JSON list of C-alpha atoms in Angstrom, two decimals:
[
{"chain": "A", "resi": 1, "resn": "MET", "atom": "CA", "xyz": [113.00, 100.03, 80.44]},
{"chain": "A", "resi": 2, "resn": "LEU", "atom": "CA", "xyz": [113.75, 102.74, 82.90]},
{"chain": "A", "resi": 3, "resn": "ARG", "atom": "CA", "xyz": [112.08, 102.93, 85.67]},
{"chain": "A", "resi": 4, "resn": "ASN", "atom": "CA", "xyz": [113.89, 104.34, 88.46]},
{"chain": "A", "resi": 5, "resn": "PRO", "atom": "CA", "xyz": [113.38, 108.21, 88.35]},
{"chain": "A", "resi": 6, "resn": "GLY", "atom": "CA", "xyz": [116.81, 108.94, 88.59]},
{"chain": "A", "resi": 7, "resn": "GLU", "atom": "CA", "xyz": [117.76, 107.61, 84.95]},
{"chain": "A", "resi": 8, "resn": "ILE", "atom": "CA", "xyz": [114.78, 108.80, 83.66]},
{"chain": "A", "resi": 9, "resn": "TYR", "atom": "CA", "xyz": [116.12, 112.21, 85.41]},
{"chain": "A", "resi": 10, "resn": "ARG", "atom": "CA", "xyz": [118.70, 112.83, 83.48]},
{"chain": "A", "resi": 11, "resn": "LEU", "atom": "CA", "xyz": [117.51, 112.36, 80.33]},
{"chain": "A", "resi": 12, "resn": "LEU", "atom": "CA", "xyz": [115.35, 115.33, 80.48]},
{"chain": "A", "resi": 13, "resn": "SER", "atom": "CA", "xyz": [116.14, 119.16, 79.21]},
{"chain": "A", "resi": 14, "resn": "ARG", "atom": "CA", "xyz": [115.74, 122.08, 80.98]},
{"chain": "A", "resi": 15, "resn": "ARG", "atom": "CA", "xyz": [112.83, 122.71, 78.32]},
{"chain": "A", "resi": 16, "resn": "ASP", "atom": "CA", "xyz": [111.64, 119.73, 79.40]},
{"chain": "A", "resi": 17, "resn": "LEU", "atom": "CA", "xyz": [111.59, 120.42, 82.87]},
{"chain": "A", "resi": 18, "resn": "ALA", "atom": "CA", "xyz": [110.18, 123.71, 82.10]},
{"chain": "A", "resi": 19, "resn": "VAL", "atom": "CA", "xyz": [106.79, 122.30, 80.14]},
{"chain": "A", "resi": 20, "resn": "LEU", "atom": "CA", "xyz": [106.26, 119.60, 83.04]},
{"chain": "A", "resi": 21, "resn": "ARG", "atom": "CA", "xyz": [106.04, 122.50, 85.56]},
{"chain": "A", "resi": 22, "resn": "ILE", "atom": "CA", "xyz": [103.82, 124.24, 83.15]},
{"chain": "A", "resi": 23, "resn": "ILE", "atom": "CA", "xyz": [101.85, 120.91, 83.50]},
{"chain": "A", "resi": 24, "resn": "GLU", "atom": "CA", "xyz": [101.93, 120.55, 87.54]},
{"chain": "A", "resi": 25, "resn": "ARG", "atom": "CA", "xyz": [100.77, 124.17, 87.40]},
{"chain": "A", "resi": 26, "resn": "PHE", "atom": "CA", "xyz": [97.74, 123.59, 85.84]},
{"chain": "A", "resi": 27, "resn": "MET", "atom": "CA", "xyz": [96.63, 120.63, 86.90]},
{"chain": "A", "resi": 28, "resn": "LYS", "atom": "CA", "xyz": [94.48, 122.45, 90.22]},
{"chain": "A", "resi": 29, "resn": "GLN", "atom": "CA", "xyz": [92.15, 124.11, 87.15]},
{"chain": "A", "resi": 30, "resn": "TYR", "atom": "CA", "xyz": [92.67, 121.23, 84.88]},
{"chain": "A", "resi": 31, "resn": "GLU", "atom": "CA", "xyz": [92.17, 117.70, 84.80]},
{"chain": "A", "resi": 32, "resn": "TYR", "atom": "CA", "xyz": [94.03, 117.72, 81.46]},
{"chain": "A", "resi": 33, "resn": "VAL", "atom": "CA", "xyz": [95.72, 120.87, 80.74]},
{"chain": "A", "resi": 34, "resn": "PRO", "atom": "CA", "xyz": [95.18, 122.06, 77.33]},
{"chain": "A", "resi": 35, "resn": "LEU", "atom": "CA", "xyz": [98.31, 122.22, 74.94]},
{"chain": "A", "resi": 36, "resn": "ASP", "atom": "CA", "xyz": [97.32, 126.06, 73.90]},
{"chain": "A", "resi": 37, "resn": "ILE", "atom": "CA", "xyz": [97.68, 126.54, 77.48]},
{"chain": "A", "resi": 38, "resn": "ILE", "atom": "CA", "xyz": [101.02, 124.54, 77.54]},
{"chain": "A", "resi": 39, "resn": "VAL", "atom": "CA", "xyz": [102.13, 126.74, 74.93]},
{"chain": "A", "resi": 40, "resn": "SER", "atom": "CA", "xyz": [101.35, 130.28, 75.76]},
{"chain": "A", "resi": 41, "resn": "LYS", "atom": "CA", "xyz": [101.89, 129.92, 79.26]},
{"chain": "A", "resi": 42, "resn": "SER", "atom": "CA", "xyz": [105.73, 128.40, 78.70]},
{"chain": "A", "resi": 43, "resn": "LYS", "atom": "CA", "xyz": [106.70, 131.03, 76.26]},
{"chain": "A", "resi": 44, "resn": "ILE", "atom": "CA", "xyz": [108.24, 127.95, 74.21]},
{"chain": "A", "resi": 45, "resn": "PRO", "atom": "CA", "xyz": [107.47, 127.87, 70.56]},
{"chain": "A", "resi": 46, "resn": "ASP", "atom": "CA", "xyz": [105.40, 125.40, 69.59]},
{"chain": "A", "resi": 47, "resn": "LYS", "atom": "CA", "xyz": [107.25, 123.20, 67.59]},
{"chain": "A", "resi": 48, "resn": "GLU", "atom": "CA", "xyz": [110.11, 122.82, 70.87]},
{"chain": "A", "resi": 49, "resn": "VAL", "atom": "CA", "xyz": [106.69, 122.37, 72.85]},
{"chain": "A", "resi": 50, "resn": "SER", "atom": "CA", "xyz": [105.43, 119.54, 70.69]},
{"chain": "A", "resi": 51, "resn": "LEU", "atom": "CA", "xyz": [108.90, 117.94, 70.47]},
{"chain": "A", "resi": 52, "resn": "SER", "atom": "CA", "xyz": [109.32, 118.23, 74.59]},
{"chain": "A", "resi": 53, "resn": "LEU", "atom": "CA", "xyz": [105.52, 116.57, 75.11]},
{"chain": "A", "resi": 54, "resn": "SER", "atom": "CA", "xyz": [105.69, 113.64, 72.50]},
{"chain": "A", "resi": 55, "resn": "LYS", "atom": "CA", "xyz": [109.19, 112.84, 74.77]},
{"chain": "A", "resi": 56, "resn": "LEU", "atom": "CA", "xyz": [108.07, 113.68, 78.02]},
{"chain": "A", "resi": 57, "resn": "ASN", "atom": "CA", "xyz": [104.73, 111.07, 77.22]},
{"chain": "A", "resi": 58, "resn": "ARG", "atom": "CA", "xyz": [106.82, 108.33, 75.33]},
{"chain": "A", "resi": 59, "resn": "LEU", "atom": "CA", "xyz": [109.05, 108.22, 78.54]},
{"chain": "A", "resi": 60, "resn": "LYS", "atom": "CA", "xyz": [105.46, 108.12, 80.74]},
{"chain": "A", "resi": 61, "resn": "LEU", "atom": "CA", "xyz": [105.42, 111.29, 82.23]},
{"chain": "A", "resi": 62, "resn": "VAL", "atom": "CA", "xyz": [102.82, 112.90, 81.11]},
{"chain": "A", "resi": 63, "resn": "LYS", "atom": "CA", "xyz": [99.61, 111.18, 79.93]},
{"chain": "A", "resi": 64, "resn": "ARG", "atom": "CA", "xyz": [97.84, 112.77, 77.10]},
{"chain": "A", "resi": 65, "resn": "LEU", "atom": "CA", "xyz": [94.15, 113.44, 76.19]},
{"chain": "A", "resi": 66, "resn": "ARG", "atom": "CA", "xyz": [93.21, 112.97, 72.69]},
{"chain": "A", "resi": 67, "resn": "GLY", "atom": "CA", "xyz": [88.96, 113.80, 72.68]},
{"chain": "A", "resi": 68, "resn": "ASP", "atom": "CA", "xyz": [87.55, 117.28, 72.62]},
{"chain": "A", "resi": 69, "resn": "TYR", "atom": "CA", "xyz": [90.88, 118.62, 73.11]},
{"chain": "A", "resi": 70, "resn": "ILE", "atom": "CA", "xyz": [94.25, 117.81, 73.69]},
{"chain": "A", "resi": 71, "resn": "GLY", "atom": "CA", "xyz": [95.47, 117.81, 77.47]},
{"chain": "A", "resi": 72, "resn": "TYR", "atom": "CA", "xyz": [98.14, 116.80, 79.46]},
{"chain": "A", "resi": 73, "resn": "LEU", "atom": "CA", "xyz": [98.92, 115.71, 83.13]},
{"chain": "A", "resi": 74, "resn": "LEU", "atom": "CA", "xyz": [101.55, 114.50, 84.96]},
{"chain": "A", "resi": 75, "resn": "THR", "atom": "CA", "xyz": [102.28, 110.85, 85.90]},
{"chain": "A", "resi": 76, "resn": "TYR", "atom": "CA", "xyz": [103.75, 109.53, 89.25]},
{"chain": "A", "resi": 77, "resn": "LEU", "atom": "CA", "xyz": [106.75, 109.41, 87.25]},
{"chain": "A", "resi": 78, "resn": "GLY", "atom": "CA", "xyz": [106.50, 113.00, 85.90]},
{"chain": "A", "resi": 79, "resn": "TYR", "atom": "CA", "xyz": [106.13, 114.07, 89.30]},
{"chain": "A", "resi": 80, "resn": "ASP", "atom": "CA", "xyz": [109.22, 112.32, 90.32]},
{"chain": "A", "resi": 81, "resn": "CYS", "atom": "CA", "xyz": [111.26, 114.27, 87.85]},
{"chain": "A", "resi": 82, "resn": "LEU", "atom": "CA", "xyz": [110.42, 117.50, 89.50]},
{"chain": "A", "resi": 83, "resn": "ALA", "atom": "CA", "xyz": [110.86, 117.05, 92.99]},
{"chain": "A", "resi": 84, "resn": "LEU", "atom": "CA", "xyz": [114.17, 115.29, 91.85]},
{"chain": "A", "resi": 85, "resn": "ASP", "atom": "CA", "xyz": [114.86, 118.70, 89.71]},
{"chain": "A", "resi": 86, "resn": "ASP", "atom": "CA", "xyz": [113.93, 120.78, 93.01]},
{"chain": "A", "resi": 87, "resn": "LEU", "atom": "CA", "xyz": [116.23, 118.09, 95.43]},
{"chain": "A", "resi": 88, "resn": "VAL", "atom": "CA", "xyz": [119.25, 118.71, 92.78]},
{"chain": "A", "resi": 89, "resn": "ARG", "atom": "CA", "xyz": [119.31, 121.90, 92.59]},
{"chain": "A", "resi": 90, "resn": "ARG", "atom": "CA", "xyz": [119.01, 122.89, 96.29]},
{"chain": "A", "resi": 91, "resn": "ASN", "atom": "CA", "xyz": [122.34, 120.37, 96.67]},
{"chain": "A", "resi": 92, "resn": "VAL", "atom": "CA", "xyz": [120.09, 118.03, 99.24]},
{"chain": "A", "resi": 93, "resn": "ILE", "atom": "CA", "xyz": [120.38, 114.64, 96.43]},
{"chain": "A", "resi": 94, "resn": "TYR", "atom": "CA", "xyz": [123.43, 114.41, 94.15]},
{"chain": "A", "resi": 95, "resn": "ALA", "atom": "CA", "xyz": [122.75, 110.82, 92.58]},
{"chain": "A", "resi": 96, "resn": "LEU", "atom": "CA", "xyz": [119.75, 108.67, 93.09]},
{"chain": "A", "resi": 97, "resn": "GLY", "atom": "CA", "xyz": [120.83, 104.49, 93.30]},
{"chain": "A", "resi": 98, "resn": "PRO", "atom": "CA", "xyz": [119.00, 101.46, 93.14]},
{"chain": "A", "resi": 99, "resn": "LYS", "atom": "CA", "xyz": [115.74, 101.04, 95.10]},
{"chain": "A", "resi": 100, "resn": "LEU", "atom": "CA", "xyz": [116.07, 100.00, 98.69]},
{"chain": "A", "resi": 101, "resn": "GLY", "atom": "CA", "xyz": [112.09, 98.96, 98.98]},
{"chain": "A", "resi": 102, "resn": "VAL", "atom": "CA", "xyz": [108.56, 99.12, 98.25]},
{"chain": "A", "resi": 103, "resn": "GLY", "atom": "CA", "xyz": [105.63, 99.54, 100.58]},
{"chain": "A", "resi": 104, "resn": "LYS", "atom": "CA", "xyz": [102.06, 99.71, 100.21]},
{"chain": "A", "resi": 105, "resn": "GLU", "atom": "CA", "xyz": [102.62, 104.14, 99.91]},
{"chain": "A", "resi": 106, "resn": "ALA", "atom": "CA", "xyz": [106.13, 104.17, 99.36]},
{"chain": "A", "resi": 107, "resn": "ASP", "atom": "CA", "xyz": [109.36, 103.74, 96.81]},
{"chain": "A", "resi": 108, "resn": "LEU", "atom": "CA", "xyz": [112.34, 103.87, 98.77]},
{"chain": "A", "resi": 109, "resn": "PHE", "atom": "CA", "xyz": [115.99, 104.58, 96.88]},
{"chain": "A", "resi": 110, "resn": "ARG", "atom": "CA", "xyz": [119.32, 104.95, 98.06]},
{"chain": "A", "resi": 111, "resn": "ALA", "atom": "CA", "xyz": [121.20, 107.68, 97.39]},
{"chain": "A", "resi": 112, "resn": "ILE", "atom": "CA", "xyz": [124.11, 110.05, 97.93]},
{"chain": "A", "resi": 113, "resn": "SER", "atom": "CA", "xyz": [124.12, 114.17, 98.84]},
{"chain": "A", "resi": 114, "resn": "PRO", "atom": "CA", "xyz": [126.92, 116.14, 97.45]},
{"chain": "A", "resi": 115, "resn": "THR", "atom": "CA", "xyz": [128.90, 115.52, 100.63]},
{"chain": "A", "resi": 116, "resn": "ASN", "atom": "CA", "xyz": [128.87, 111.91, 99.54]},
{"chain": "A", "resi": 117, "resn": "GLU", "atom": "CA", "xyz": [126.26, 111.13, 102.47]},
{"chain": "A", "resi": 118, "resn": "LYS", "atom": "CA", "xyz": [124.19, 107.83, 102.61]},
{"chain": "A", "resi": 119, "resn": "ILE", "atom": "CA", "xyz": [120.50, 108.71, 102.45]},
{"chain": "A", "resi": 120, "resn": "VAL", "atom": "CA", "xyz": [117.48, 107.40, 101.13]},
{"chain": "A", "resi": 121, "resn": "VAL", "atom": "CA", "xyz": [114.55, 109.34, 99.02]},
{"chain": "A", "resi": 122, "resn": "LYS", "atom": "CA", "xyz": [111.23, 108.25, 100.14]},
{"chain": "A", "resi": 123, "resn": "PHE", "atom": "CA", "xyz": [108.82, 108.91, 97.25]},
{"chain": "A", "resi": 124, "resn": "HIS", "atom": "CA", "xyz": [105.08, 108.76, 98.71]},
{"chain": "A", "resi": 125, "resn": "ARG", "atom": "CA", "xyz": [102.77, 106.83, 96.30]},
{"chain": "A", "resi": 126, "resn": "ILE", "atom": "CA", "xyz": [99.18, 106.90, 98.23]},
{"chain": "A", "resi": 127, "resn": "GLY", "atom": "CA", "xyz": [96.88, 104.87, 95.51]},
{"chain": "A", "resi": 128, "resn": "ARG", "atom": "CA", "xyz": [98.03, 101.95, 95.81]},
{"chain": "A", "resi": 129, "resn": "ILE", "atom": "CA", "xyz": [95.77, 100.63, 98.32]},
{"chain": "A", "resi": 130, "resn": "SER", "atom": "CA", "xyz": [91.88, 100.72, 97.70]},
{"chain": "A", "resi": 131, "resn": "PHE", "atom": "CA", "xyz": [90.80, 104.69, 96.89]},
{"chain": "A", "resi": 132, "resn": "ARG", "atom": "CA", "xyz": [87.69, 103.68, 99.94]},
{"chain": "A", "resi": 133, "resn": "HIS", "atom": "CA", "xyz": [90.84, 102.79, 102.62]},
{"chain": "A", "resi": 134, "resn": "THR", "atom": "CA", "xyz": [92.62, 105.62, 101.67]},
{"chain": "A", "resi": 135, "resn": "ARG", "atom": "CA", "xyz": [89.84, 108.50, 102.46]},
{"chain": "A", "resi": 136, "resn": "LYS", "atom": "CA", "xyz": [88.41, 106.24, 105.48]},
{"chain": "A", "resi": 137, "resn": "TYR", "atom": "CA", "xyz": [92.13, 106.34, 107.20]},
{"chain": "A", "resi": 138, "resn": "ARG", "atom": "CA", "xyz": [93.36, 109.82, 106.29]},
{"chain": "A", "resi": 139, "resn": "PRO", "atom": "CA", "xyz": [91.41, 112.28, 107.50]},
{"chain": "A", "resi": 140, "resn": "TYR", "atom": "CA", "xyz": [93.16, 115.08, 105.72]},
{"chain": "A", "resi": 141, "resn": "VAL", "atom": "CA", "xyz": [91.08, 114.30, 101.84]},
{"chain": "A", "resi": 142, "resn": "GLU", "atom": "CA", "xyz": [87.83, 113.07, 103.54]},
{"chain": "A", "resi": 143, "resn": "ASP", "atom": "CA", "xyz": [86.50, 115.94, 102.65]},
{"chain": "A", "resi": 144, "resn": "ARG", "atom": "CA", "xyz": [88.08, 116.91, 99.36]},
{"chain": "A", "resi": 145, "resn": "PRO", "atom": "CA", "xyz": [86.50, 114.20, 97.58]},
{"chain": "A", "resi": 146, "resn": "HIS", "atom": "CA", "xyz": [88.18, 116.05, 93.64]},
{"chain": "A", "resi": 147, "resn": "ILE", "atom": "CA", "xyz": [92.25, 115.86, 95.62]},
{"chain": "A", "resi": 148, "resn": "SER", "atom": "CA", "xyz": [94.36, 114.24, 93.57]},
{"chain": "A", "resi": 149, "resn": "TRP", "atom": "CA", "xyz": [96.59, 111.05, 94.18]},
{"chain": "A", "resi": 150, "resn": "LEU", "atom": "CA", "xyz": [100.02, 113.56, 93.50]},
{"chain": "A", "resi": 151, "resn": "LEU", "atom": "CA", "xyz": [98.86, 115.83, 95.92]},
{"chain": "A", "resi": 152, "resn": "GLN", "atom": "CA", "xyz": [97.53, 113.47, 97.99]},
{"chain": "A", "resi": 153, "resn": "SER", "atom": "CA", "xyz": [100.93, 111.98, 98.24]},
{"chain": "A", "resi": 154, "resn": "THR", "atom": "CA", "xyz": [102.28, 115.56, 98.77]},
{"chain": "A", "resi": 155, "resn": "ILE", "atom": "CA", "xyz": [100.21, 115.90, 101.76]},
{"chain": "A", "resi": 156, "resn": "SER", "atom": "CA", "xyz": [101.33, 112.91, 103.09]},
{"chain": "A", "resi": 157, "resn": "ALA", "atom": "CA", "xyz": [105.15, 113.41, 102.32]},
{"chain": "A", "resi": 158, "resn": "GLU", "atom": "CA", "xyz": [104.74, 117.54, 104.15]},
{"chain": "A", "resi": 159, "resn": "ARG", "atom": "CA", "xyz": [103.18, 114.96, 107.02]},
{"chain": "A", "resi": 160, "resn": "GLU", "atom": "CA", "xyz": [106.18, 113.11, 107.38]},
{"chain": "A", "resi": 161, "resn": "PHE", "atom": "CA", "xyz": [108.23, 115.33, 106.90]},
{"chain": "A", "resi": 162, "resn": "LYS", "atom": "CA", "xyz": [106.86, 117.54, 109.86]},
{"chain": "A", "resi": 163, "resn": "ALA", "atom": "CA", "xyz": [106.53, 114.92, 112.23]},
{"chain": "A", "resi": 164, "resn": "LEU", "atom": "CA", "xyz": [110.07, 113.83, 111.68]},
{"chain": "A", "resi": 165, "resn": "LEU", "atom": "CA", "xyz": [111.31, 117.30, 112.70]},
{"chain": "A", "resi": 166, "resn": "GLU", "atom": "CA", "xyz": [109.28, 117.88, 115.62]},
{"chain": "A", "resi": 167, "resn": "CYS", "atom": "CA", "xyz": [109.96, 113.94, 117.18]},
{"chain": "A", "resi": 168, "resn": "GLU", "atom": "CA", "xyz": [113.96, 114.50, 116.48]},
{"chain": "A", "resi": 169, "resn": "LYS", "atom": "CA", "xyz": [113.65, 118.10, 118.80]},
{"chain": "A", "resi": 170, "resn": "ALA", "atom": "CA", "xyz": [111.94, 115.38, 121.50]},
{"chain": "A", "resi": 171, "resn": "GLU", "atom": "CA", "xyz": [114.41, 113.52, 121.02]},
{"chain": "A", "resi": 172, "resn": "VAL", "atom": "CA", "xyz": [112.74, 110.65, 119.46]},
{"chain": "A", "resi": 173, "resn": "ASN", "atom": "CA", "xyz": [114.63, 107.51, 117.79]},
{"chain": "A", "resi": 174, "resn": "VAL", "atom": "CA", "xyz": [113.53, 109.02, 114.11]},
{"chain": "A", "resi": 175, "resn": "PRO", "atom": "CA", "xyz": [115.77, 109.15, 110.91]},
{"chain": "A", "resi": 176, "resn": "LYS", "atom": "CA", "xyz": [117.35, 112.54, 110.39]},
{"chain": "A", "resi": 177, "resn": "VAL", "atom": "CA", "xyz": [115.42, 114.36, 108.00]},
{"chain": "A", "resi": 178, "resn": "LEU", "atom": "CA", "xyz": [117.57, 116.07, 105.62]},
{"chain": "A", "resi": 179, "resn": "GLY", "atom": "CA", "xyz": [114.76, 117.52, 103.10]},
{"chain": "A", "resi": 180, "resn": "ARG", "atom": "CA", "xyz": [111.52, 117.45, 100.98]},
{"chain": "A", "resi": 181, "resn": "SER", "atom": "CA", "xyz": [109.80, 118.30, 97.53]},
{"chain": "A", "resi": 182, "resn": "ARG", "atom": "CA", "xyz": [106.24, 117.67, 96.74]},
{"chain": "A", "resi": 183, "resn": "HIS", "atom": "CA", "xyz": [105.72, 113.87, 97.54]},
{"chain": "A", "resi": 184, "resn": "VAL", "atom": "CA", "xyz": [109.48, 112.93, 97.84]},
{"chain": "A", "resi": 185, "resn": "VAL", "atom": "CA", "xyz": [111.35, 113.21, 101.54]},
{"chain": "A", "resi": 186, "resn": "VAL", "atom": "CA", "xyz": [115.22, 112.65, 101.83]},
{"chain": "A", "resi": 187, "resn": "MET", "atom": "CA", "xyz": [116.34, 111.18, 104.73]},
{"chain": "A", "resi": 188, "resn": "ARG", "atom": "CA", "xyz": [119.92, 109.84, 106.37]},
{"chain": "A", "resi": 189, "resn": "GLN", "atom": "CA", "xyz": [120.50, 105.90, 105.91]},
{"chain": "A", "resi": 190, "resn": "ILE", "atom": "CA", "xyz": [120.44, 104.00, 108.70]},
{"chain": "A", "resi": 191, "resn": "ASP", "atom": "CA", "xyz": [122.86, 101.90, 109.50]},
{"chain": "A", "resi": 192, "resn": "GLY", "atom": "CA", "xyz": [120.81, 98.97, 110.39]},
{"chain": "A", "resi": 193, "resn": "VAL", "atom": "CA", "xyz": [118.18, 96.31, 109.48]},
{"chain": "A", "resi": 194, "resn": "LEU", "atom": "CA", "xyz": [114.45, 96.37, 110.31]},
{"chain": "A", "resi": 195, "resn": "LEU", "atom": "CA", "xyz": [113.57, 95.02, 113.43]},
{"chain": "A", "resi": 196, "resn": "TYR", "atom": "CA", "xyz": [112.29, 91.80, 112.15]},
{"chain": "A", "resi": 197, "resn": "LYS", "atom": "CA", "xyz": [115.00, 90.67, 110.96]},
{"chain": "A", "resi": 198, "resn": "TYR", "atom": "CA", "xyz": [117.53, 90.99, 113.26]},
{"chain": "A", "resi": 199, "resn": "ARG", "atom": "CA", "xyz": [118.78, 87.92, 114.89]},
{"chain": "A", "resi": 200, "resn": "ASN", "atom": "CA", "xyz": [120.86, 87.80, 118.36]},
{"chain": "A", "resi": 201, "resn": "PRO", "atom": "CA", "xyz": [120.17, 90.51, 120.13]},
{"chain": "A", "resi": 202, "resn": "VAL", "atom": "CA", "xyz": [123.06, 91.93, 122.33]},
{"chain": "A", "resi": 203, "resn": "ASN", "atom": "CA", "xyz": [120.34, 93.15, 124.59]},
{"chain": "A", "resi": 204, "resn": "PRO", "atom": "CA", "xyz": [116.56, 93.27, 123.92]},
{"chain": "A", "resi": 205, "resn": "GLU", "atom": "CA", "xyz": [115.05, 94.48, 126.85]},
{"chain": "A", "resi": 206, "resn": "ALA", "atom": "CA", "xyz": [117.08, 97.62, 126.08]},
{"chain": "A", "resi": 207, "resn": "ILE", "atom": "CA", "xyz": [115.50, 97.16, 122.41]},
{"chain": "A", "resi": 208, "resn": "LEU", "atom": "CA", "xyz": [112.44, 97.43, 123.01]},
{"chain": "A", "resi": 209, "resn": "ILE", "atom": "CA", "xyz": [112.70, 100.29, 126.65]},
{"chain": "A", "resi": 210, "resn": "GLY", "atom": "CA", "xyz": [114.01, 102.21, 123.44]},
{"chain": "A", "resi": 211, "resn": "ILE", "atom": "CA", "xyz": [111.16, 101.54, 120.93]},
{"chain": "A", "resi": 212, "resn": "LEU", "atom": "CA", "xyz": [108.67, 101.92, 123.92]},
{"chain": "A", "resi": 213, "resn": "ASP", "atom": "CA", "xyz": [110.46, 105.41, 125.19]},
{"chain": "A", "resi": 214, "resn": "SER", "atom": "CA", "xyz": [110.35, 107.20, 121.62]},
{"chain": "A", "resi": 215, "resn": "VAL", "atom": "CA", "xyz": [106.42, 106.14, 121.52]},
{"chain": "A", "resi": 216, "resn": "ARG", "atom": "CA", "xyz": [105.62, 107.75, 125.06]},
{"chain": "A", "resi": 217, "resn": "LYS", "atom": "CA", "xyz": [107.79, 110.83, 123.87]},
{"chain": "A", "resi": 218, "resn": "ALA", "atom": "CA", "xyz": [106.08, 110.89, 120.44]},
{"chain": "A", "resi": 219, "resn": "PHE", "atom": "CA", "xyz": [102.47, 111.23, 122.25]},
{"chain": "A", "resi": 220, "resn": "LEU", "atom": "CA", "xyz": [103.67, 113.57, 125.52]},
{"chain": "A", "resi": 221, "resn": "LYS", "atom": "CA", "xyz": [105.79, 116.24, 123.49]},
{"chain": "A", "resi": 222, "resn": "VAL", "atom": "CA", "xyz": [105.04, 116.26, 119.67]},
{"chain": "A", "resi": 223, "resn": "GLY", "atom": "CA", "xyz": [101.28, 114.47, 120.29]},
{"chain": "A", "resi": 224, "resn": "ILE", "atom": "CA", "xyz": [101.58, 112.50, 117.82]},
{"chain": "A", "resi": 225, "resn": "VAL", "atom": "CA", "xyz": [100.55, 108.50, 117.36]},
{"chain": "A", "resi": 226, "resn": "HIS", "atom": "CA", "xyz": [102.52, 106.20, 115.05]},
{"chain": "A", "resi": 227, "resn": "GLY", "atom": "CA", "xyz": [99.37, 103.92, 114.56]},
{"chain": "A", "resi": 228, "resn": "ASP", "atom": "CA", "xyz": [101.19, 101.38, 113.14]},
{"chain": "A", "resi": 229, "resn": "LEU", "atom": "CA", "xyz": [103.61, 100.14, 115.53]},
{"chain": "A", "resi": 230, "resn": "SER", "atom": "CA", "xyz": [105.19, 96.98, 113.92]},
{"chain": "A", "resi": 231, "resn": "GLU", "atom": "CA", "xyz": [108.33, 95.05, 114.02]},
{"chain": "A", "resi": 232, "resn": "PHE", "atom": "CA", "xyz": [108.14, 96.23, 110.03]},
{"chain": "A", "resi": 233, "resn": "ASN", "atom": "CA", "xyz": [108.59, 100.45, 111.22]},
{"chain": "A", "resi": 234, "resn": "ALA", "atom": "CA", "xyz": [111.50, 99.76, 113.23]},
{"chain": "A", "resi": 235, "resn": "ILE", "atom": "CA", "xyz": [115.23, 99.58, 112.05]},
{"chain": "A", "resi": 236, "resn": "VAL", "atom": "CA", "xyz": [117.91, 98.72, 114.64]},
{"chain": "A", "resi": 237, "resn": "GLU", "atom": "CA", "xyz": [121.04, 100.32, 114.83]},
{"chain": "A", "resi": 238, "resn": "PHE", "atom": "CA", "xyz": [124.05, 97.66, 113.97]},
{"chain": "A", "resi": 239, "resn": "ASP", "atom": "CA", "xyz": [126.22, 99.17, 116.49]},
{"chain": "A", "resi": 240, "resn": "SER", "atom": "CA", "xyz": [124.32, 100.49, 118.94]},
{"chain": "A", "resi": 241, "resn": "GLU", "atom": "CA", "xyz": [121.43, 98.17, 119.20]},
{"chain": "A", "resi": 242, "resn": "LYS", "atom": "CA", "xyz": [119.25, 101.54, 118.66]},
{"chain": "A", "resi": 243, "resn": "PRO", "atom": "CA", "xyz": [116.12, 101.21, 117.69]},
{"chain": "A", "resi": 244, "resn": "ILE", "atom": "CA", "xyz": [114.92, 103.75, 115.10]},
{"chain": "A", "resi": 245, "resn": "ILE", "atom": "CA", "xyz": [111.08, 104.67, 114.79]},
{"chain": "A", "resi": 246, "resn": "ILE", "atom": "CA", "xyz": [110.26, 105.19, 111.04]},
{"chain": "A", "resi": 247, "resn": "ASP", "atom": "CA", "xyz": [106.80, 106.06, 108.87]},
{"chain": "A", "resi": 248, "resn": "TRP", "atom": "CA", "xyz": [105.89, 108.56, 110.71]},
{"chain": "A", "resi": 249, "resn": "PRO", "atom": "CA", "xyz": [102.43, 109.06, 110.56]},
{"chain": "A", "resi": 250, "resn": "GLN", "atom": "CA", "xyz": [100.18, 106.95, 109.89]}
]
């Protein structure tokens, strides 16, 4: 079964993507967007809409409701494809490669840019941890009880994107951010390894000082506290041993 969002994205037509965008647009008003709304707003013939919806449901990009009415909502995979389409059309991503890693609240994939640069694509996945934990530790959703996981993930990605831009301006050692769409953040790939895997450093004291200096600059110049700093959130560059702090903010 295809699970790589890039593989699934390549199977979609412009019509399929147009239907996904209509569902996305009206999910702000409906838990499941009614079929008649999808048909009327898409301005696509009924039969063609039905063909796309069957295909999208089969690929698990949407979830179908059969009850008092027929309706559809986006899954994370459907949201992934919309974000990828936007990033491809904006020339941020050329091709999505294999999975690089899986975290509590994100999936990371290797990718290449249109200029053949190695990049990393981060899909935020809020909701893997418990519902209560998410609201307890993310104050931007605690007073919005009906906020969806997709919107929470978009807010999380937006916060990370802005934090990386601000930290870069303040000369904090962070990944170079290249773009964002919805819940997806694109960054330049770091030629290094996570700190906990780094063995036999040439200058361990310099690595520690680099980490502490980045944390200090982020707080004093940007007003950001990482909140979850550990050996799992720092990458050491192979050539320079410069530590790069990832996963901002928590």
